[in-house]
XYZ file of C-alpha atoms in Angstrom:
380
model
C 0.071 0.357 0.118
C 2.469 2.288 1.059
C 4.404 1.996 -2.266
C 1.196 2.514 -4.090
C 0.589 5.873 -2.498
C 3.863 6.503 -2.956
C 3.589 5.931 -7.062
C 0.371 8.388 -7.068
C 2.746 10.964 -4.745
C 4.904 10.956 -7.400
C 2.942 10.179 -10.756
C 0.346 13.634 -10.224
C -1.119 12.483 -13.563
C -2.185 9.292 -13.114
C -3.803 10.568 -9.684
C -5.821 13.005 -11.787
C -6.046 10.608 -14.761
C -8.006 7.942 -12.054
C -9.460 10.515 -10.038
C -11.344 12.161 -13.204
C -12.200 8.519 -14.160
C -14.141 7.710 -10.965
C -16.029 10.867 -11.021
C -16.847 10.056 -15.044
C -18.002 6.871 -13.557
C -20.573 8.642 -11.402
C -21.877 10.666 -13.821
C -22.845 7.775 -16.151
C -22.897 3.626 -14.671
C -20.081 1.992 -16.752
C -22.109 -0.311 -19.289
C -20.663 -2.607 -22.079
C -21.281 0.740 -24.588
C -17.799 1.784 -22.219
C -15.641 -0.968 -23.019
C -16.748 -0.353 -27.250
C -15.845 4.198 -26.530
C -12.387 3.359 -25.024
C -10.355 4.053 -28.089
C -7.921 0.537 -27.799
C -6.346 1.223 -31.207
C -4.691 4.197 -29.747
C -3.110 2.383 -26.569
C -2.405 -0.318 -28.593
C 0.123 1.389 -30.509
C 0.549 3.343 -27.907
C 1.709 0.148 -26.426
C 4.217 -1.108 -29.305
C 6.068 2.230 -29.340
C 7.102 2.227 -25.979
C 7.931 -1.243 -25.544
C 10.457 -1.394 -28.920
C 11.507 2.072 -27.733
C 13.058 0.113 -24.708
C 14.458 -2.235 -26.664
C 15.846 0.875 -28.639
C 16.953 1.916 -25.002
C 18.775 -1.820 -24.313
C 20.584 -2.725 -27.468
C 21.984 1.227 -27.584
C 20.106 1.230 -31.552
C 20.039 5.360 -31.342
C 24.073 4.726 -31.355
C 24.656 6.215 -34.751
C 22.185 9.455 -34.243
C 24.147 10.234 -30.740
C 27.111 9.851 -32.702
C 25.852 12.037 -35.308
C 24.905 15.150 -33.064
C 27.486 15.049 -30.922
C 29.282 16.475 -34.173
C 27.476 19.966 -33.738
C 29.226 21.093 -31.357
C 26.899 23.823 -30.227
C 24.239 24.171 -28.091
C 22.050 26.289 -30.460
C 22.277 23.569 -33.214
C 22.066 20.281 -30.647
C 18.815 22.028 -29.979
C 17.712 23.211 -33.257
C 18.899 19.713 -34.286
C 16.389 17.996 -31.895
C 13.493 20.851 -31.992
C 12.689 20.704 -35.560
C 13.609 16.757 -36.139
C 10.394 16.300 -33.322
C 8.755 19.666 -35.559
C 9.146 17.124 -38.939
C 9.320 13.852 -37.822
C 6.086 14.380 -36.415
C 3.881 15.410 -39.890
C 4.338 11.827 -40.493
C 4.336 10.111 -37.538
C 1.704 11.595 -35.043
C 3.247 13.865 -32.101
C 3.720 11.325 -29.763
C 5.692 9.469 -31.539
C 8.203 12.056 -32.076
C 8.649 12.928 -28.937
C 8.631 9.516 -27.598
C 11.688 8.927 -30.279
C 13.668 12.610 -30.241
C 13.099 13.518 -26.125
C 14.894 10.857 -24.277
C 17.646 10.861 -27.239
C 18.030 15.266 -26.395
C 18.000 13.852 -21.957
C 21.028 11.599 -23.107
C 22.988 13.588 -24.800
C 22.588 17.048 -23.073
C 23.205 14.578 -19.615
C 26.390 13.374 -21.766
C 27.314 17.286 -22.132
C 26.509 18.151 -18.859
C 24.172 20.668 -20.064
C 21.773 19.837 -17.526
C 19.703 22.479 -17.225
C 18.827 22.925 -20.680
C 16.613 19.939 -20.786
C 13.352 21.173 -19.251
C 13.783 24.057 -21.184
C 14.707 21.785 -24.629
C 11.818 19.286 -24.175
C 9.565 21.529 -23.359
C 9.989 23.695 -26.604
C 9.998 19.669 -28.549
C 7.004 19.569 -26.978
C 5.463 23.020 -28.978
C 7.076 21.648 -31.859
C 5.180 18.178 -31.673
C 2.002 19.301 -31.627
C 2.692 22.734 -33.800
C 4.395 21.018 -36.483
C 1.621 17.470 -36.219
C -1.182 19.664 -37.091
C -0.192 20.500 -40.682
C -1.328 16.669 -41.927
C -4.110 15.147 -41.362
C -2.328 12.003 -39.939
C 0.127 14.093 -38.263
C -2.473 13.403 -34.289
C -5.893 11.927 -33.608
C -7.703 14.854 -33.750
C -6.833 15.955 -37.073
C -7.169 12.963 -38.243
C -10.932 12.677 -36.629
C -11.714 16.034 -38.140
C -10.039 15.573 -41.660
C -12.480 12.371 -42.303
C -15.649 14.387 -40.921
C -14.478 16.958 -43.056
C -15.206 15.514 -46.105
C -12.766 17.876 -47.752
C -9.813 17.598 -50.018
C -6.205 16.545 -48.782
C -5.147 19.764 -50.713
C -7.447 21.948 -48.932
C -6.334 20.835 -45.214
C -2.860 21.086 -46.573
C -3.830 25.137 -47.095
C -5.049 25.567 -44.147
C -2.843 24.421 -42.188
C 0.429 25.654 -43.334
C -0.205 29.653 -42.435
C 0.111 28.589 -38.371
C 2.528 25.698 -39.119
C 4.628 27.937 -40.549
C 4.560 30.119 -38.517
C 4.373 28.361 -35.134
C 8.556 26.908 -36.893
C 9.213 30.586 -37.715
C 8.896 31.146 -33.794
C 10.545 28.450 -32.445
C 13.591 29.884 -33.880
C 12.972 33.069 -32.045
C 12.412 31.130 -29.131
C 16.046 28.691 -29.616
C 17.913 31.618 -30.208
C 16.376 33.434 -26.956
C 17.585 30.709 -24.933
C 21.125 31.005 -25.538
C 20.588 34.858 -26.278
C 23.556 35.259 -23.907
C 26.028 32.894 -25.625
C 25.391 32.469 -28.700
C 28.110 30.246 -29.615
C 27.931 27.774 -26.117
C 29.919 24.749 -26.608
C 28.729 21.308 -25.647
C 31.602 18.628 -24.900
C 30.790 14.862 -24.489
C 31.958 12.180 -22.748
C 34.227 9.788 -24.513
C 31.579 7.437 -23.368
C 28.555 9.791 -24.697
C 27.539 7.186 -27.064
C 27.277 4.537 -24.939
C 28.840 1.216 -25.758
C 29.671 -0.333 -28.982
C 27.059 -3.033 -30.131
C 27.820 -6.336 -29.380
C 27.924 -8.727 -32.469
C 25.821 -12.015 -30.705
C 22.868 -9.540 -29.978
C 22.697 -8.346 -33.610
C 19.311 -10.485 -34.117
C 17.555 -8.608 -31.445
C 18.402 -5.398 -33.332
C 17.140 -6.601 -36.767
C 14.201 -7.450 -34.810
C 13.685 -4.216 -32.654
C 13.965 -2.724 -36.478
C 11.438 -4.570 -37.791
C 9.321 -4.534 -35.449
C 9.670 -0.453 -35.510
C 8.931 -0.611 -39.303
C 5.761 -2.770 -39.004
C 4.795 0.019 -36.514
C 5.112 2.995 -38.651
C 3.393 0.904 -40.895
C 0.486 0.677 -39.499
C 0.361 4.391 -38.156
C 0.902 5.459 -41.076
C -1.199 3.065 -43.394
C -4.106 3.459 -41.040
C -4.577 -0.189 -41.494
C -7.907 -1.562 -39.517
C -5.573 -4.794 -38.653
C -3.344 -2.588 -35.684
C -5.032 -5.469 -33.187
C -2.488 -7.495 -35.303
C 0.474 -5.774 -34.885
C 0.204 -5.140 -32.080
C 0.426 -9.371 -31.251
C 3.118 -9.303 -33.888
C 5.059 -7.179 -31.371
C 3.720 -8.856 -28.054
C 4.885 -12.412 -29.395
C 8.016 -11.147 -30.693
C 9.341 -9.285 -28.038
C 8.152 -12.208 -25.458
C 10.089 -13.941 -27.473
C 13.316 -12.708 -27.888
C 14.079 -10.774 -25.053
C 10.792 -10.524 -22.369
C 12.692 -8.616 -20.185
C 12.117 -5.422 -22.047
C 8.109 -6.480 -21.641
C 9.010 -5.779 -17.459
C 10.634 -2.157 -18.138
C 7.408 -0.797 -20.496
C 6.094 2.005 -18.855
C 2.551 0.309 -17.947
C 1.454 3.351 -15.959
C 1.301 5.863 -18.808
C -0.683 3.062 -20.818
C -3.222 3.650 -17.854
C -3.360 7.137 -18.050
C -4.817 7.225 -21.207
C -6.832 5.137 -20.518
C -8.777 6.509 -17.558
C -8.871 9.543 -20.256
C -10.794 7.681 -22.488
C -12.758 6.140 -19.683
C -13.358 10.034 -18.471
C -13.855 11.291 -21.787
C -16.469 8.526 -22.949
C -18.804 8.735 -19.717
C -18.808 12.158 -19.953
C -20.125 12.085 -23.778
C -22.844 9.557 -22.656
C -24.561 11.353 -19.994
C -27.417 13.471 -21.909
C -27.600 16.668 -19.541
C -24.230 17.390 -20.583
C -25.016 16.429 -24.162
C -27.821 19.169 -23.932
C -25.000 21.914 -22.883
C -22.918 21.628 -25.352
C -25.726 21.769 -27.749
C -26.394 25.154 -26.584
C -22.905 26.730 -25.283
C -20.534 25.363 -29.007
C -22.403 26.645 -31.960
C -20.017 29.957 -33.391
C -17.485 29.124 -30.047
C -15.647 26.237 -31.341
C -12.301 27.759 -31.516
C -12.360 28.852 -27.222
C -14.803 25.626 -26.930
C -11.771 23.025 -28.427
C -9.084 25.066 -26.394
C -10.390 25.078 -23.392
C -12.326 21.634 -22.918
C -9.551 20.380 -23.821
C -8.105 21.646 -20.600
C -10.379 18.983 -19.070
C -10.029 15.797 -21.065
C -7.286 16.771 -22.838
C -7.362 17.541 -26.913
C -7.728 13.853 -28.648
C -11.543 13.635 -27.104
C -12.565 16.909 -26.528
C -12.491 16.753 -30.798
C -14.198 13.650 -29.891
C -17.326 15.658 -28.004
C -17.303 18.410 -29.451
C -17.661 17.595 -32.907
C -21.722 16.621 -32.925
C -22.101 20.629 -31.711
C -19.812 22.115 -34.075
C -21.102 24.412 -37.207
C -17.460 24.902 -38.086
C -15.171 22.203 -38.379
C -11.471 24.611 -39.282
C -11.524 26.507 -35.581
C -12.672 23.116 -33.552
C -9.522 22.494 -35.850
C -7.281 25.137 -34.565
C -8.977 25.219 -31.629
C -7.719 21.639 -30.474
C -4.458 22.033 -31.988
C -3.674 25.308 -29.958
C -5.333 23.714 -26.951
C -1.842 21.632 -26.441
C 0.291 24.762 -25.677
C -2.002 25.614 -21.599
C -1.760 22.493 -19.422
C -0.132 19.042 -19.471
C -3.202 17.867 -19.887
C -4.174 19.572 -22.837
C -2.635 17.197 -25.693
C -2.140 13.318 -24.780
C 1.611 14.364 -26.479
C 2.368 16.185 -23.746
C 1.426 13.665 -20.673
C 4.073 11.447 -23.212
C 6.863 13.898 -23.058
C 5.664 14.386 -18.691
C 6.432 10.700 -18.029
C 9.855 10.072 -20.089
C 11.164 13.541 -18.080
C 9.735 11.412 -15.143
C 11.346 7.893 -15.932
C 14.860 9.787 -15.009
C 14.725 12.187 -12.590
C 11.779 10.746 -10.515
C 11.184 14.232 -8.000
C 11.609 16.682 -10.142
C 7.890 16.363 -11.697
C 6.531 19.809 -9.976
C 9.713 21.051 -11.448
C 8.704 19.724 -15.207
C 5.395 21.632 -14.763
C 6.723 24.758 -13.989
C 8.565 25.129 -16.796
C 6.815 23.149 -19.789
C 3.563 25.405 -18.467
C 5.747 29.705 -19.093
C 6.983 28.016 -21.494
C 4.131 26.645 -23.531
C 1.829 29.752 -22.510
C 4.769 32.048 -23.177
C 4.202 30.373 -26.662
C 0.660 30.292 -26.546
C -0.089 34.035 -25.780
C 1.833 35.047 -29.464
C -0.446 31.912 -31.405
C -3.958 31.988 -29.813
C -5.105 35.418 -31.277
C -3.677 34.120 -35.110
C -5.381 31.214 -34.793
C -9.088 32.629 -33.364
C -8.780 35.052 -36.840
C -7.827 32.219 -39.182
C -10.835 30.187 -37.798
C -13.485 31.769 -39.329
C -11.205 30.917 -42.712
C -14.149 27.003 -42.922
C -12.895 23.867 -43.885
């Protein structure tokens, strides 16, 4: 019991998500419909990615990337590399996956170069990069995919609506990185000899190949949007179970439970007739602000699903839920992933992460919120 209490104290997001799920179940008693409303696809994809990336860390598969970044030499250059690696990759492999790939590398490299003081502001900017880069494409985030599917508009028209804010956000990120290192734009970073980790062991070559193949399968599953995603999940589970079962013990199941609880909350609240009636009268014409505000309670993916039936202006909803991730940690589930990655490395710094993350994100939000509102009148 003491270990469980300690876990809840250490992991604020887990505590919040479980409390939200419990409250929601009182609002709408659980039924069989709840099992169908939970986004098992997202949970399975997250399980696959978390498990395979644990294997990547164990086998030091990112060693070539780390060796490459060691040659950059300056903090400005290294920060630009990581922030924009997240920004562009999130357009294709979704925002949460891009964070899972690059945030651990950022922590590893900054720690190896004795620059830990920059970790929090840089991974906070990486979070912004994931949120704003992923808004460009229909498959960059789950909420984009949902709204794109419901809108019926062409891919070209969708790009036309998302490109201005995405491009503006990229320019703004350049300014944020430059501001961070304003006192010394040429600040150097020197790595320890062992910063890239151990050399690859020849007898572990098979495991490295298996993890790379599984990673390719996961990316294909995400990009293709195949309806057979559950088969991919089974392949990953069975492959790791046979080849390297200890990796399954390191998978971040706390994050999976956090996501599950948020999905339960979203489904239960939406099923309540009184809440649905209220939203029907309140949302139309105010989709942008509702998208931002509701996301702070249930995150942007569930908010998009909850608000869609009551929406008359889909572009306003799209801009709202895509901007919501810049306000609080709960605003985007991608931010929760970022938080979990950090606190696994620094268990005592959960509140410090929230403070820095919120400060950096709100500063960015204050600049982009009005342009987003103005563009929201441009209907899909």
